Coordinates of C-alpha atoms and ligand atoms in Angstrom, one line a residue:
M25 CA -13.2 -26.5 49.7
Y26 CA -15.3 -23.2 49.3
Y27 CA -13.2 -20.1 47.9
K28 CA -13.6 -16.0 49.4
S29 CA -12.9 -13.2 48.2
T30 CA -9.7 -11.0 50.2
R31 CA -12.1 -8.6 50.1
D32 CA -15.0 -9.7 50.3
S33 CA -15.5 -13.2 52.8
S34 CA -19.1 -13.4 53.5
L35 CA -18.7 -15.1 49.4
R36 CA -18.6 -19.0 49.0
I37 CA -17.9 -20.4 45.8
D38 CA -16.5 -23.4 43.5
S39 CA -13.1 -23.3 42.5
A40 CA -13.8 -24.0 38.7
V41 CA -16.2 -20.3 39.5
A42 CA -13.4 -18.4 41.5
I43 CA -11.0 -19.7 38.2
S44 CA -13.3 -18.9 35.3
K45 CA -13.4 -15.4 36.6
G46 CA -10.6 -15.3 38.1
I47 CA -10.8 -12.0 40.2
S48 CA -13.8 -10.8 42.0
E49 CA -16.8 -8.3 41.6
E50 CA -15.5 -5.8 44.4
G51 CA -11.6 -6.0 43.6
G52 CA -10.4 -8.9 45.8
L53 CA -8.3 -12.3 44.9
F54 CA -9.8 -15.6 45.3
V55 CA -8.3 -18.0 47.8
P56 CA -9.6 -21.4 50.1
E57 CA -12.1 -21.0 53.0
S58 CA -8.9 -23.0 54.2
I59 CA -5.8 -24.3 53.7
P60 CA -6.0 -28.4 53.0
A61 CA -3.0 -30.5 55.3
I62 CA -0.5 -32.7 53.8
T63 CA 0.0 -36.2 56.0
M64 CA 3.4 -37.6 56.3
D65 CA 2.8 -41.0 55.8
E66 CA 1.1 -38.8 52.6
L67 CA 4.6 -37.1 52.0
K68 CA 5.8 -40.9 51.4
K69 CA 3.6 -42.0 49.4
L70 CA 4.1 -39.2 46.8
A71 CA 7.3 -40.5 45.9
D72 CA 6.4 -43.8 43.4
M73 CA 4.5 -41.0 42.2
N74 CA 5.9 -39.1 38.7
Y75 CA 4.9 -35.4 38.8
A76 CA 1.3 -35.7 37.1
Q77 CA 1.0 -37.4 39.9
R78 CA 2.0 -35.9 43.0
A79 CA 0.1 -32.4 40.9
A80 CA -3.3 -34.6 40.6
A81 CA -2.8 -35.2 44.6
V82 CA -2.0 -31.9 45.2
F83 CA -5.3 -30.6 44.0
S84 CA -7.4 -33.4 44.8
K85 CA -7.0 -31.9 48.0
Y86 CA -8.2 -27.6 46.8
L87 CA -10.2 -28.4 44.1
T88 CA -12.6 -30.2 45.3
D89 CA -15.8 -29.6 43.1
F90 CA -12.9 -31.1 39.8
T91 CA -13.9 -34.9 39.6
E92 CA -10.7 -37.3 40.1
A93 CA -11.1 -37.8 35.9
E94 CA -10.9 -34.0 35.1
L95 CA -7.6 -33.3 37.1
V96 CA -5.8 -36.4 35.6
Y97 CA -6.8 -35.2 32.1
C98 CA -6.2 -31.5 33.8
T99 CA -2.7 -32.6 34.8
E100 CA -1.4 -35.7 32.1
N101 CA -2.1 -33.0 29.6
A102 CA -0.3 -30.4 31.1
Y103 CA 3.1 -32.0 32.2
S104 CA 4.4 -34.6 30.0
V105 CA 6.7 -35.5 28.3
K106 CA 5.1 -33.0 24.9
N107 CA 5.0 -30.6 27.1
F108 CA 8.7 -30.2 28.6
E109 CA 12.5 -31.3 27.8
T110 CA 12.7 -33.5 31.6
E111 CA 10.4 -36.3 32.6
N112 CA 10.7 -35.0 35.9
I113 CA 9.3 -32.2 34.6
A114 CA 11.0 -30.2 37.4
E115 CA 15.0 -30.7 38.3
I116 CA 16.7 -30.8 41.5
A117 CA 20.4 -30.1 41.3
H118 CA 23.2 -30.2 44.2
L119 CA 24.9 -26.8 43.9
F120 CA 27.5 -27.1 46.3
D121 CA 26.8 -28.1 50.4
G122 CA 22.8 -28.7 51.4
T123 CA 22.2 -25.7 48.5
Y124 CA 19.7 -27.7 45.2
M125 CA 18.5 -25.1 42.9
L126 CA 15.2 -25.6 41.7
E127 CA 14.6 -26.0 38.1
L128 CA 11.0 -24.7 37.1
W129 CA 12.3 -24.2 33.4
H130 CA 11.8 -26.8 31.8
G131 CA 8.9 -25.9 30.1
P132 CA 8.3 -24.7 26.8
T133 CA 9.4 -20.8 27.5
C134 CA 12.0 -21.7 29.5
A135 CA 10.6 -19.6 32.4
F136 CA 8.7 -20.7 35.8
K137 CA 6.1 -19.7 34.1
D138 CA 5.5 -22.6 31.8
M139 CA 4.6 -24.9 35.6
A140 CA 1.5 -22.9 35.9
L141 CA 0.6 -21.9 32.3
Q142 CA 0.8 -25.1 30.3
I143 CA -2.0 -27.1 32.6
L144 CA -4.6 -23.0 33.9
P145 CA -5.7 -23.5 30.1
Y146 CA -6.9 -27.5 31.4
F147 CA -8.3 -25.4 34.5
L148 CA -10.2 -23.1 33.0
T149 CA -11.7 -24.4 30.2
T150 CA -12.4 -27.4 32.5
S151 CA -14.4 -24.9 34.8
V152 CA -16.1 -23.2 32.2
K153 CA -17.8 -27.1 31.0
K154 CA -18.4 -27.6 34.4
L155 CA -20.5 -24.8 35.2
N156 CA -21.9 -24.9 32.1
L157 CA -21.6 -21.2 30.8
D158 CA -22.2 -21.0 27.5
Y159 CA -19.2 -17.9 26.2
K160 CA -15.9 -17.5 24.9
I161 CA -13.6 -16.6 27.2
V162 CA -10.7 -13.7 26.7
I163 CA -7.8 -13.6 28.4
L164 CA -5.7 -10.7 29.4
V165 CA -2.2 -10.8 30.0
A166 CA -0.5 -7.9 31.4
T167 CA 3.7 -9.2 31.1
S168 CA 6.8 -8.7 32.9
G169 CA 8.2 -10.8 30.3
D170 CA 7.7 -14.3 30.9
T171 CA 4.2 -14.4 31.8
G172 CA 3.1 -13.2 28.5
K173 CA 4.8 -15.7 26.7
A174 CA 4.0 -18.9 28.8
A175 CA -0.3 -18.1 28.7
L176 CA 0.9 -17.2 24.9
E177 CA 1.6 -20.8 24.4
G178 CA -1.0 -22.8 26.7
F179 CA -3.9 -21.0 25.5
K180 CA -2.7 -20.5 21.4
D181 CA -5.3 -22.4 19.4
V182 CA -7.4 -23.9 22.9
P183 CA -10.7 -23.8 21.3
G184 CA -13.6 -21.4 23.1
T185 CA -10.5 -18.9 23.8
Q186 CA -9.1 -15.6 23.0
I187 CA -5.9 -14.3 24.5
M188 CA -4.2 -10.7 24.5
V189 CA -0.5 -9.9 26.1
F190 CA 0.1 -6.8 27.4
Y191 CA 4.5 -5.2 27.6
P192 CA 6.3 -3.4 28.1
E193 CA 7.7 -2.2 25.3
E194 CA 11.2 -1.4 27.5
G195 CA 11.0 -3.6 30.1
V196 CA 12.2 -7.7 28.6
S197 CA 14.5 -8.5 27.0
D198 CA 15.1 -9.5 24.1
M199 CA 14.5 -13.5 23.4
Q200 CA 11.6 -11.7 25.5
K201 CA 10.6 -9.7 23.1
R202 CA 11.2 -11.7 20.4
Q203 CA 9.4 -15.3 22.1
M204 CA 6.1 -13.1 22.2
V205 CA 6.1 -10.8 18.5
T206 CA 6.4 -14.0 16.7
Q207 CA 4.0 -15.7 17.9
E208 CA 2.1 -18.4 16.6
G209 CA -2.2 -19.0 16.6
E210 CA -5.5 -18.1 15.8
N211 CA -6.5 -16.2 19.0
V212 CA -3.4 -14.5 20.5
T213 CA -2.9 -11.3 20.2
V214 CA 0.9 -9.1 21.2
C215 CA 1.5 -6.1 22.4
A216 CA 3.7 -3.6 24.2
V217 CA 2.6 -0.7 25.9
K218 CA 4.4 2.5 26.4
G219 CA 5.3 2.1 29.9
N220 CA 6.2 -0.3 32.4
F221 CA 5.0 -3.4 34.3
D222 CA 2.9 -1.6 36.5
D223 CA 1.6 0.4 33.9
C224 CA 0.2 -2.9 32.0
Q225 CA -1.0 -4.3 34.4
S226 CA -3.1 -1.6 36.3
G227 CA -4.4 -0.9 32.7
V228 CA -5.7 -4.2 33.0
K229 CA -6.9 -4.3 36.7
T230 CA -9.2 -1.6 35.7
I231 CA -10.6 -3.4 32.7
F232 CA -11.6 -6.2 34.2
T233 CA -13.2 -4.4 36.9
D234 CA -15.0 -1.6 34.2
N235 CA -19.2 -2.6 34.7
D236 CA -19.3 -1.1 31.4
V237 CA -16.7 -3.3 29.4
I238 CA -18.3 -6.0 31.2
D239 CA -21.5 -5.6 30.5
T240 CA -20.8 -5.1 26.7
L241 CA -18.5 -8.2 26.5
E242 CA -21.8 -10.0 27.8
K243 CA -24.2 -8.7 25.1
D244 CA -21.9 -10.7 22.8
G245 CA -21.7 -14.4 25.5
I246 CA -18.1 -13.0 26.2
R247 CA -15.9 -12.9 29.4
F248 CA -12.3 -12.2 31.4
S249 CA -10.6 -13.3 32.9
S250 CA -6.8 -13.5 34.1
A251 CA -3.5 -15.6 33.1
N252 CA -1.8 -13.5 36.1
S253 CA -1.0 -14.9 39.6
I254 CA -4.2 -13.5 40.0
N255 CA -5.7 -16.1 39.3
W256 CA -5.8 -19.7 41.8
G257 CA -5.7 -21.5 38.5
R258 CA -2.7 -20.3 38.6
L259 CA -2.0 -20.0 41.8
V260 CA -2.2 -23.8 42.9
P261 CA -0.4 -25.6 40.1
Q262 CA 3.5 -23.5 42.2
V263 CA 2.6 -24.6 45.5
V264 CA 2.7 -28.9 43.5
Y265 CA 6.7 -27.8 42.7
Y266 CA 6.9 -27.7 46.0
V267 CA 5.2 -30.5 47.7
S268 CA 6.9 -32.3 44.8
S269 CA 10.8 -30.7 46.1
Y270 CA 10.4 -32.0 49.3
V271 CA 9.2 -35.6 48.4
T272 CA 11.8 -36.1 46.0
M273 CA 14.8 -34.4 47.8
A274 CA 13.7 -36.4 50.5
S275 CA 12.8 -39.9 49.1
Q276 CA 16.4 -39.5 47.3
G277 CA 18.2 -38.7 50.8
E278 CA 19.3 -36.1 50.4
I279 CA 17.2 -34.3 53.4
K280 CA 15.2 -36.4 56.0
W281 CA 11.6 -37.2 56.0
G282 CA 10.7 -34.4 58.8
E283 CA 13.1 -32.5 58.8
K284 CA 12.8 -28.5 57.8
I285 CA 14.5 -27.0 54.4
N286 CA 14.8 -23.0 54.0
I287 CA 12.9 -22.0 50.7
V288 CA 15.0 -18.3 48.0
V289 CA 12.4 -16.9 45.7
P290 CA 13.4 -14.7 43.2
T291 CA 9.9 -12.7 43.5
G292 CA 8.5 -10.2 42.0
N293 CA 4.7 -10.2 42.2
F294 CA 4.4 -12.6 45.4
G295 CA 3.0 -15.7 43.9
N296 CA 6.1 -17.3 43.9
I297 CA 6.7 -17.0 47.4
L298 CA 3.1 -17.5 48.6
A299 CA 2.9 -21.3 46.7
A300 CA 6.2 -21.8 49.0
Y301 CA 4.3 -20.4 51.9
Y302 CA 0.8 -22.6 51.2
A303 CA 2.5 -25.2 51.1
K304 CA 4.2 -24.8 54.3
M305 CA 0.7 -24.4 55.8
M306 CA 0.0 -27.5 54.5
G307 CA 2.4 -29.4 56.3
V308 CA 5.3 -29.0 54.2
P309 CA 8.2 -28.6 56.5
I310 CA 9.6 -26.3 55.5
G311 CA 11.4 -23.4 57.8
K312 CA 12.1 -19.8 57.0
L313 CA 10.7 -18.7 53.2
I314 CA 13.6 -15.8 51.4
C315 CA 12.5 -13.1 49.7
A316 CA 14.4 -12.5 47.4
S317 CA 14.3 -8.4 45.4
N318 CA 16.0 -6.7 43.0
V319 CA 16.5 -2.9 43.5
N320 CA 13.3 -2.4 43.2
K321 CA 13.5 -3.8 47.1
V322 CA 9.1 -2.4 48.1
L323 CA 9.6 -6.3 49.4
T324 CA 12.7 -6.3 51.6
D325 CA 11.8 -2.7 52.9
F326 CA 7.6 -3.8 53.5
I327 CA 9.2 -7.2 55.2
R328 CA 11.8 -4.8 57.5
T329 CA 9.4 -2.7 59.3
G330 CA 6.0 -3.0 57.6
V331 CA 5.8 -0.6 55.6
Y332 CA 4.4 -1.1 51.8
D333 CA 5.4 2.1 49.9
R334 CA 6.0 2.1 46.2
N335 CA 6.2 6.2 46.0
R336 CA 9.5 5.6 44.3
E337 CA 11.7 5.6 42.0
F338 CA 11.5 2.7 39.3
Y339 CA 14.4 0.7 37.8
A340 CA 14.9 -1.0 34.7
T341 CA 17.1 -3.5 35.8
T342 CA 19.0 -7.0 34.4
S343 CA 16.3 -9.1 36.1
P344 CA 13.3 -7.7 34.3
S345 CA 10.5 -10.1 35.7
M346 CA 10.8 -8.6 39.5
D347 CA 10.9 -4.9 37.9
I348 CA 7.9 -4.3 40.5
L349 CA 6.1 -2.1 42.9
I350 CA 2.9 -3.6 43.5
S351 CA 3.3 -7.3 44.8
S352 CA -0.4 -8.1 43.7
N353 CA -0.4 -11.5 45.5
L354 CA 0.6 -10.0 48.4
E355 CA -2.5 -9.2 49.3
R356 CA -3.8 -13.2 49.5
L357 CA -1.1 -13.7 52.2
L358 CA -1.7 -10.3 54.1
Y359 CA -5.3 -11.9 54.5
L360 CA -4.6 -15.6 55.8
L361 CA -2.7 -13.1 58.9
S362 CA -4.9 -10.7 59.7
G363 CA -7.7 -13.4 61.0
E364 CA -9.5 -12.9 57.4
N365 CA -10.4 -9.1 58.1
D366 CA -11.3 -8.5 55.0
A367 CA -12.9 -5.0 56.7
Q368 CA -9.0 -4.3 56.4
I369 CA -7.7 -5.4 53.5
R370 CA -10.0 -3.1 51.4
E371 CA -9.2 0.0 54.4
W372 CA -5.2 -0.9 53.8
F373 CA -5.5 -1.9 49.5
G374 CA -7.8 1.9 49.8
E375 CA -5.1 3.1 50.4
L376 CA -2.7 1.2 48.2
A377 CA -5.0 2.8 45.4
S378 CA -5.4 5.9 46.2
E379 CA -1.7 7.3 48.2
G380 CA 0.7 4.6 47.4
R381 CA 1.3 3.5 50.4
Y382 CA -0.2 1.2 54.0
E383 CA 1.3 0.2 57.3
V384 CA 0.2 -3.4 59.1
S385 CA -0.3 -3.9 62.6
D386 CA 2.7 -5.0 65.0
D387 CA 1.3 -8.3 65.1
I388 CA 1.7 -8.3 61.5
K389 CA 4.5 -7.4 60.6
A390 CA 5.6 -9.8 63.8
A391 CA 4.2 -12.1 61.8
M392 CA 6.3 -11.7 58.5
S393 CA 9.3 -11.7 60.3
E394 CA 9.1 -14.6 62.0
L395 CA 8.0 -16.2 59.0
F396 CA 10.0 -14.2 56.2
Y397 CA 13.3 -12.8 55.2
G398 CA 13.3 -10.1 52.9
G399 CA 16.6 -9.4 51.0
Y400 CA 18.3 -7.5 47.9
C401 CA 20.6 -7.6 45.3
D402 CA 21.9 -4.7 42.7
D403 CA 22.2 -5.4 39.3
A404 CA 26.4 -4.6 39.7
A405 CA 26.0 -8.0 43.3
T406 CA 23.5 -10.1 40.7
K407 CA 27.0 -10.2 37.7
E408 CA 29.1 -11.1 40.2
T409 CA 26.9 -14.0 41.5
I410 CA 26.3 -15.1 37.9
R411 CA 30.1 -14.5 37.9
N412 CA 30.9 -16.6 40.6
I413 CA 28.7 -19.5 40.6
Y414 CA 30.1 -20.4 37.6
K415 CA 33.7 -20.3 38.3
T416 CA 33.9 -22.0 41.5
Y417 CA 31.0 -24.7 40.5
G418 CA 30.4 -25.2 37.4
Y419 CA 27.0 -23.8 36.7
T420 CA 24.8 -21.1 34.7
C421 CA 22.2 -19.2 36.6
D422 CA 20.2 -16.4 34.9
T423 CA 19.3 -12.7 36.4
H424 CA 16.7 -13.2 38.5
T425 CA 18.2 -16.9 39.9
A426 CA 21.5 -15.4 40.5
V427 CA 19.7 -12.3 42.8
A428 CA 18.0 -15.5 44.6
V429 CA 21.5 -16.8 45.5
K430 CA 23.1 -13.3 46.6
V431 CA 20.3 -13.3 48.4
Y432 CA 20.5 -16.5 49.7
Q433 CA 24.5 -15.9 50.6
D434 CA 23.8 -12.3 52.8
Y435 CA 21.1 -14.2 54.6
K436 CA 22.8 -17.0 55.1
S437 CA 25.9 -14.7 56.6
E438 CA 23.7 -13.1 59.0
T439 CA 21.6 -15.6 59.9
G440 CA 25.0 -18.8 61.0
D441 CA 21.7 -20.4 59.8
T442 CA 22.7 -23.3 57.6
T443 CA 19.8 -25.3 57.0
K444 CA 19.9 -27.2 54.1
T445 CA 18.0 -25.1 51.5
L446 CA 16.0 -24.8 48.1
I447 CA 16.5 -22.1 45.7
A448 CA 14.0 -21.9 43.1
S449 CA 15.6 -21.0 40.0
T450 CA 13.4 -19.3 37.7
A451 CA 14.3 -18.7 34.5
S452 CA 16.9 -20.7 31.5
P453 CA 19.7 -18.8 31.3
Y454 CA 19.3 -18.1 27.7
K455 CA 16.8 -16.2 27.7
F456 CA 19.0 -13.4 29.3
S457 CA 21.8 -14.7 27.2
S458 CA 23.2 -10.5 27.1
S459 CA 23.1 -10.4 31.0
V460 CA 24.5 -13.4 32.1
L461 CA 27.2 -13.6 29.0
S462 CA 28.1 -10.4 30.6
A463 CA 29.1 -11.7 33.5
L464 CA 31.3 -14.7 32.1
D465 CA 32.8 -13.1 29.7
E466 CA 32.5 -9.4 28.6
S467 CA 34.0 -9.6 25.5
R468 CA 31.5 -12.2 24.1
T469 CA 29.2 -9.7 24.7
S470 CA 28.1 -8.6 21.0
D471 CA 24.8 -6.9 18.5
D472 CA 24.0 -10.7 17.8
E473 CA 21.3 -11.8 19.9
Y474 CA 22.3 -15.9 18.3
A475 CA 26.2 -14.7 18.8
M476 CA 26.0 -15.2 22.0
V477 CA 23.3 -17.6 22.3
D478 CA 26.1 -20.0 20.8
A479 CA 28.8 -18.6 23.3
L480 CA 27.0 -18.9 26.3
A481 CA 26.7 -22.6 25.1
E482 CA 30.1 -22.8 24.7
M483 CA 31.1 -21.1 27.6
S484 CA 28.0 -23.6 29.7
G485 CA 27.9 -27.2 27.8
M486 CA 24.4 -26.0 29.1
P487 CA 22.4 -27.3 25.9
V488 CA 20.0 -24.7 24.2
P489 CA 16.3 -25.2 24.5
A490 CA 14.7 -26.2 20.7
S491 CA 12.2 -23.8 21.5
L492 CA 14.5 -20.5 21.7
A493 CA 17.3 -22.1 18.8
E494 CA 14.0 -21.9 16.2
L495 CA 13.1 -18.6 16.7
K496 CA 16.0 -17.4 15.4
T497 CA 14.2 -17.5 12.5
K498 CA 9.9 -17.2 12.7
E499 CA 9.0 -13.9 11.4
R500 CA 8.0 -10.9 13.6
R501 CA 3.9 -11.0 14.2
F502 CA 3.6 -8.2 16.0
N503 CA 4.8 -4.8 16.2
G504 CA 1.7 -2.3 17.2
S505 CA 2.9 -0.4 20.7
I506 CA 0.8 1.9 22.4
D507 CA -0.8 3.9 25.8
K508 CA -0.3 3.5 28.5
T509 CA -4.9 4.7 28.2
D510 CA -5.6 3.6 24.9
M511 CA -5.7 -0.3 26.9
K512 CA -9.1 -0.4 27.2
T513 CA -9.9 1.0 23.3
F514 CA -6.7 -1.3 21.6
V515 CA -9.4 -4.6 23.6
L516 CA -12.0 -3.3 22.2
H517 CA -11.2 -3.2 19.3
E518 CA -9.7 -6.0 18.2
L519 CA -12.8 -7.9 20.2
G520 CA -14.5 -5.9 17.2
L521 CA -16.9 -3.7 20.0
N522 CA -16.0 -0.2 18.6
Ligands
LIG610 C1 7.5 -14.0 37.5 C2 8.8 -14.1 37.5 C3 9.7 -14.3 38.7 C4 9.0 -13.6 39.9 O1 7.5 -14.2 40.4 P1 6.7 -14.0 41.0 O2 6.0 -15.2 41.6 O3 5.9 -13.1 40.3 O4 7.4 -12.8 42.2 C5 10.9 -14.3 38.9 N1 11.4 -14.9 38.4 C6 11.4 -14.8 36.6 C7 12.5 -16.1 36.1 C8 9.8 -14.9 36.1 O5 9.7 -15.0 35.2

């Protein structure tokens, strides 16, 4: 299996090259040249395997330049009870008639980003070794809150790597900030940026493709790579949990083999839902893909009108990991839907960069609305949904997951579609204690984060994840905050190059 770039279809590289580079030189994203199929028989065979084995089976179709031993090494190290609080790695909770929660937050940082970022360092270091490349990898990360911490945990003290994380100063929850600024490890740097997530993401993308910077690094034996979901090594692990959940649901008799399910994903950068699309295109019986946004509803509008327009007000919401106006992974979907038309992608994304807007063709509009349903939910409705789910089903969910639940409820009442449905639950409620608690019982909110964590534990009956409990007494290591225009200087300085 070779990989091309969404902005250069003539490229032909191995997955190890795609993973070690992160992003293509001309600014495009790497995609496999075709989507491999998985048959019903193959799906049934996965039923007897654990999560790591299922992952290796899926990866063997995409990362064909990796040996079986290499895939086993990567998957067994990433998906074990050393790192996850549950043996199943991802849990499925039956919420109500035909609706299931795919809990993707039992990893070390309590958000779904761990599902990919626990394995990415293994993919990356294995790739570099396979390619006989003798350089140090510097990972630059822009985070809306969860990626940063998950990447820090994945890469801390991994030999041959260094990691720098940029987060929007006012754009993350208190627990998210605490998780990052207390990060341990000799090879880590965390820095706040005076701006929003899109500023952090554009800053990182600019540094990545700055030829002066690249040359300076090269002389020092350093290369950049990315842990954002623009890296194929981040995306392909996400395909696994959709394949695996289907297998679990069918083998437990929740659905019949071959029966279609719908999937709902609370969406920001379009990575998680794109992985569900890949699972569907591989042949997993998946019906509608329901794309849930908060009030930064650029994707809802795009799915409904075919116009992508980021020229709008940016809102800081109670679901900060979805406060995004530039959903990078949409580029991969549009590349596929346009028949791999790289010239068209260059044109649209050129317009996005210069005017902040592009409009796709009628064919693509039609394909989008066949595959996807887009909806959004504001903070008030998010809060009400958390309360309703708790009161009705005794289930406590975080703000991002609540956005998905609400949009799914809207979809169901609008369409009458009763297909069984899997909702991606993307974070532990403890990462957003203040918002969740104020939905459950306003009177118990407080200025003390851990008083709220305790109150939430009491009300939800859910154990507090050990990784969050231990932060209470951890020392803050990073206090820096910079202007968005200073990111390049900061990076060069941290690397000792200016
Ligand atoms: C990152 C994140 C999202 C958005 O996922 P994308 O892959 O960027 O669409 C949703 N919820 C939580 C909790 C997240 O951390």
